[in-house]
Every structure is written in structure tokens, then in C-alpha cells.
PDB file of C-alpha atoms in Angstrom:
ATOM      1  CA  MET P   1       0.000   0.000   0.000  1.00 50.00           C
ATOM      2  CA  THR P   2       1.225   3.487  -0.775  1.00 55.00           C
ATOM      3  CA  LYS P   3       1.162   6.117   1.928  1.00 71.00           C
ATOM      4  CA  HIS P   4      -1.332   8.959   1.809  1.00 68.00           C
ATOM      5  CA  SER P   5      -0.224  12.565   1.468  1.00 66.00           C
ATOM      6  CA  PRO P   6       0.591  13.892   4.921  1.00 67.00           C
ATOM      7  CA  GLY P   7      -1.863  16.271   6.567  1.00 67.00           C
ATOM      8  CA  PRO P   8      -3.056  18.700   7.407  1.00 70.00           C
ATOM      9  CA  TRP P   9      -5.393  19.017   4.446  1.00 67.00           C
ATOM     10  CA  VAL P  10      -7.555  22.087   3.826  1.00 65.00           C
ATOM     11  CA  VAL P  11     -10.639  22.842   1.745  1.00 65.00           C
ATOM     12  CA  ARG P  12     -10.688  25.612  -0.849  1.00 64.00           C
ATOM     13  CA  SER P  13     -14.076  26.453  -2.340  1.00 65.00           C
ATOM     14  CA  GLU P  14     -14.565  28.608  -5.384  1.00 62.00           C
ATOM     15  CA  ASP P  15     -17.685  29.586  -7.291  1.00 58.00           C
ATOM     16  CA  ARG P  16     -17.446  28.852 -11.005  1.00 54.00           C
ATOM     17  CA  PHE P  17     -20.909  29.735 -12.227  1.00 52.00           C
ATOM     18  CA  SER P  18     -24.091  30.878 -10.587  1.00 51.00           C
ATOM     19  CA  LEU P  19     -25.180  27.293  -9.765  1.00 54.00           C
ATOM     20  CA  VAL P  20     -21.927  25.328  -9.803  1.00 59.00           C
ATOM     21  CA  ALA P  21     -18.891  25.480  -7.513  1.00 63.00           C
ATOM     22  CA  ARG P  22     -15.743  23.451  -6.979  1.00 66.00           C
ATOM     23  CA  CYS P  23     -14.359  22.320  -3.661  1.00 70.00           C
ATOM     24  CA  GLU P  24     -10.802  21.157  -3.564  1.00 73.00           C
ATOM     25  CA  VAL P  25      -8.914  19.391  -0.772  1.00 74.00           C
ATOM     26  CA  LEU P  26      -5.267  20.492  -0.681  1.00 75.00           C
ATOM     27  CA  THR P  27      -2.136  19.605   1.277  1.00 75.00           C
ATOM     28  CA  GLU P  28      -0.286  22.419   3.027  1.00 76.00           C
ATOM     29  CA  GLY P  29       2.033  22.524   0.010  1.00 77.00           C
ATOM     30  CA  GLY P  30      -0.899  23.030  -2.367  1.00 76.00           C
ATOM     31  CA  LEU P  31      -1.097  19.475  -3.774  1.00 74.00           C
ATOM     32  CA  SER P  32      -4.692  18.658  -4.770  1.00 73.00           C
ATOM     33  CA  ILE P  33      -5.985  15.571  -2.937  1.00 70.00           C
ATOM     34  CA  ALA P  34      -9.572  15.694  -4.206  1.00 73.00           C
ATOM     35  CA  GLY P  35     -11.676  17.964  -6.349  1.00 72.00           C
ATOM     36  CA  ILE P  36     -15.446  17.957  -6.174  1.00 69.00           C
ATOM     37  CA  TRP P  37     -17.764  19.868  -8.510  1.00 66.00           C
ATOM     38  CA  HIS P  38     -21.077  20.568  -6.890  1.00 62.00           C
ATOM     39  CA  HIS P  39     -24.347  22.313  -7.450  1.00 62.00           C
ATOM     40  CA  ILE P  40     -25.104  24.871  -4.811  1.00 58.00           C
ATOM     41  CA  PRO P  41     -26.782  25.359  -2.378  1.00 58.00           C
ATOM     42  CA  GLU P  42     -28.187  21.879  -1.617  1.00 56.00           C
ATOM     43  CA  ASP P  43     -25.385  19.571  -2.769  1.00 59.00           C
ATOM     44  CA  PRO P  44     -23.409  17.879   0.057  1.00 69.00           C
ATOM     45  CA  ALA P  45     -20.116  18.074  -1.859  1.00 68.00           C
ATOM     46  CA  GLU P  46     -18.627  20.842   0.294  1.00 69.00           C
ATOM     47  CA  ALA P  47     -19.450  18.877   3.461  1.00 73.00           C
ATOM     48  CA  ASN P  48     -17.825  15.824   1.840  1.00 74.00           C
ATOM     49  CA  ALA P  49     -14.723  17.888   1.043  1.00 76.00           C
ATOM     50  CA  HIS P  50     -14.466  18.952   4.698  1.00 78.00           C
ATOM     51  CA  LEU P  51     -14.807  15.318   5.776  1.00 80.00           C
ATOM     52  CA  ILE P  52     -12.039  14.310   3.346  1.00 82.00           C
ATOM     53  CA  SER P  53      -9.805  17.111   4.607  1.00 82.00           C
ATOM     54  CA  ALA P  54     -10.215  15.875   8.194  1.00 86.00           C
ATOM     55  CA  ALA P  55      -9.118  12.323   7.290  1.00 87.00           C
ATOM     56  CA  PRO P  56      -5.424  12.583   8.329  1.00 88.00           C
ATOM     57  CA  ASP P  57      -6.405  14.104  11.693  1.00 89.00           C
ATOM     58  CA  MET P  58      -9.076  11.464  12.269  1.00 89.00           C
ATOM     59  CA  LEU P  59      -6.647   8.638  11.446  1.00 91.00           C
ATOM     60  CA  GLU P  60      -4.120  10.027  13.930  1.00 92.00           C
ATOM     61  CA  ALA P  61      -6.839  10.390  16.588  1.00 92.00           C
ATOM     62  CA  LEU P  62      -8.039   6.815  15.970  1.00 93.00           C
ATOM     63  CA  LYS P  63      -4.521   5.493  16.472  1.00 95.00           C
ATOM     64  CA  GLU P  64      -4.323   7.371  19.791  1.00 95.00           C
ATOM     65  CA  CYS P  65      -7.731   5.947  20.796  1.00 94.00           C
ATOM     66  CA  LEU P  66      -6.520   2.444  19.953  1.00 94.00           C
ATOM     67  CA  ASP P  67      -3.467   2.891  22.174  1.00 95.00           C
ATOM     68  CA  ALA P  68      -5.689   4.154  25.012  1.00 92.00           C
ATOM     69  CA  GLU P  69      -8.150   1.256  24.651  1.00 90.00           C
ATOM     70  CA  LEU P  70      -5.324  -1.298  24.578  1.00 92.00           C
ATOM     71  CA  ALA P  71      -3.869   0.228  27.758  1.00 91.00           C
ATOM     72  CA  ARG P  72      -7.333   0.245  29.362  1.00 87.00           C
ATOM     73  CA  ARG P  73      -7.862  -3.419  28.443  1.00 87.00           C
ATOM     74  CA  GLN P  74      -4.709  -4.341  30.374  1.00 87.00           C
ATOM     75  CA  LYS P  75      -6.303  -2.951  33.557  1.00 87.00           C
ATOM     76  CA  LEU P  76      -9.626  -4.796  33.212  1.00 84.00           C
ATOM     77  CA  LEU P  77     -10.349  -8.042  34.991  1.00 80.00           C
ATOM     78  CA  PRO P  78     -10.828 -10.977  32.612  1.00 78.00           C
ATOM     79  CA  GLY P  79     -14.522 -11.630  32.086  1.00 77.00           C
ATOM     80  CA  ALA P  80     -15.640  -8.281  33.542  1.00 80.00           C
ATOM     81  CA  PRO P  81     -18.582  -6.717  31.664  1.00 79.00           C
ATOM     82  CA  ALA P  82     -16.437  -3.732  30.676  1.00 77.00           C
ATOM     83  CA  THR P  83     -14.090  -6.114  28.832  1.00 81.00           C
ATOM     84  CA  THR P  84     -16.774  -6.902  26.238  1.00 82.00           C
ATOM     85  CA  TYR P  85     -17.354  -3.216  25.489  1.00 82.00           C
ATOM     86  CA  CYS P  86     -13.620  -2.539  25.366  1.00 85.00           C
ATOM     87  CA  GLU P  87     -13.068  -5.395  22.902  1.00 88.00           C
ATOM     88  CA  ALA P  88     -15.911  -4.125  20.705  1.00 89.00           C
ATOM     89  CA  ARG P  89     -14.378  -0.623  20.625  1.00 89.00           C
ATOM     90  CA  ILE P  90     -10.940  -2.040  19.833  1.00 92.00           C
ATOM     91  CA  ALA P  91     -12.387  -4.065  16.946  1.00 93.00           C
ATOM     92  CA  LYS P  92     -14.204  -1.019  15.498  1.00 91.00           C
ATOM     93  CA  ILE P  93     -11.123   1.177  15.817  1.00 93.00           C
ATOM     94  CA  ARG P  94      -8.869  -1.447  14.211  1.00 94.00           C
ATOM     95  CA  ALA P  95     -11.341  -1.911  11.342  1.00 93.00           C
ATOM     96  CA  ALA P  96     -11.522   1.841  10.695  1.00 91.00           C
ATOM     97  CA  ILE P  97      -7.726   2.181  10.731  1.00 91.00           C
ATOM     98  CA  ALA P  98      -7.366  -0.789   8.363  1.00 91.00           C
ATOM     99  CA  LYS P  99      -9.927   0.753   6.001  1.00 86.00           C
ATOM    100  CA  ALA P 100      -8.145   4.121   6.048  1.00 86.00           C
ATOM    101  CA  GLU P 101      -4.833   2.400   5.328  1.00 86.00           C
ATOM    102  CA  GLY P 102      -6.261   0.283   2.488  1.00 83.00           C
ATOM    103  CA  ARG P 103      -6.067  -3.014   4.372  1.00 87.00           C
ATOM    104  CA  ALA P 104      -9.795  -3.594   4.870  1.00 71.00           C
ATOM    105  CA  PRO P 105     -11.470  -6.418   2.932  1.00 58.00           C
TER     106      PRO P 105
END
């Protein structure tokens, strides 16, 4: 798997015509990560662009959450009810990280 462009990413929106605009997700160095043409004002493309631009930050936060959950799991008693919830969170976090890194099925 190739590595993604490092964050942070930002959104730049520009109106092209009266009913069409373009949102672009850029690296700090100005490299275009994604470009989305959208019809304004009801199209969700700008919201999608903001979600895309947050991806590197969310991946980093998920990795920190995984570390915290793994540390928390070490402190739980085997078979305690909290263990089930902790394991479920760990599985969801690992799946999301794998998907972001292109390792999900």
C-alpha cells in the first residue's frame, strides 16, 4: 500500500458559475488531494470535502484511541462486563484504521 499525502489538508471552495462550484482538498504545500464539482446550495459536496480534509487528523486520533483502549484493556479483569465493550471498541477502531490504510477487505 502506498502512503497517503501527509496532513493537514484544507478545503478551498470557489464559485465557477451561478449554480456550480468546486471544492478542492489540498495539502499544506498546495497538492490537490480531491476535487469535487457541486451544485449549490443543496449539494453535500462541500461537506464531503471537509470530511475528506479531516481524514489525516481522524486517522491520527483513531490510532491514539486504539493505544488508550489497549492500555485500558490491560487494567480490566478478565470476564468483567467492561471487557466486552472494550473489545468491541478495539475491533471497530482497528477496522476503521485498516480501512483508512487500504487493508480492509
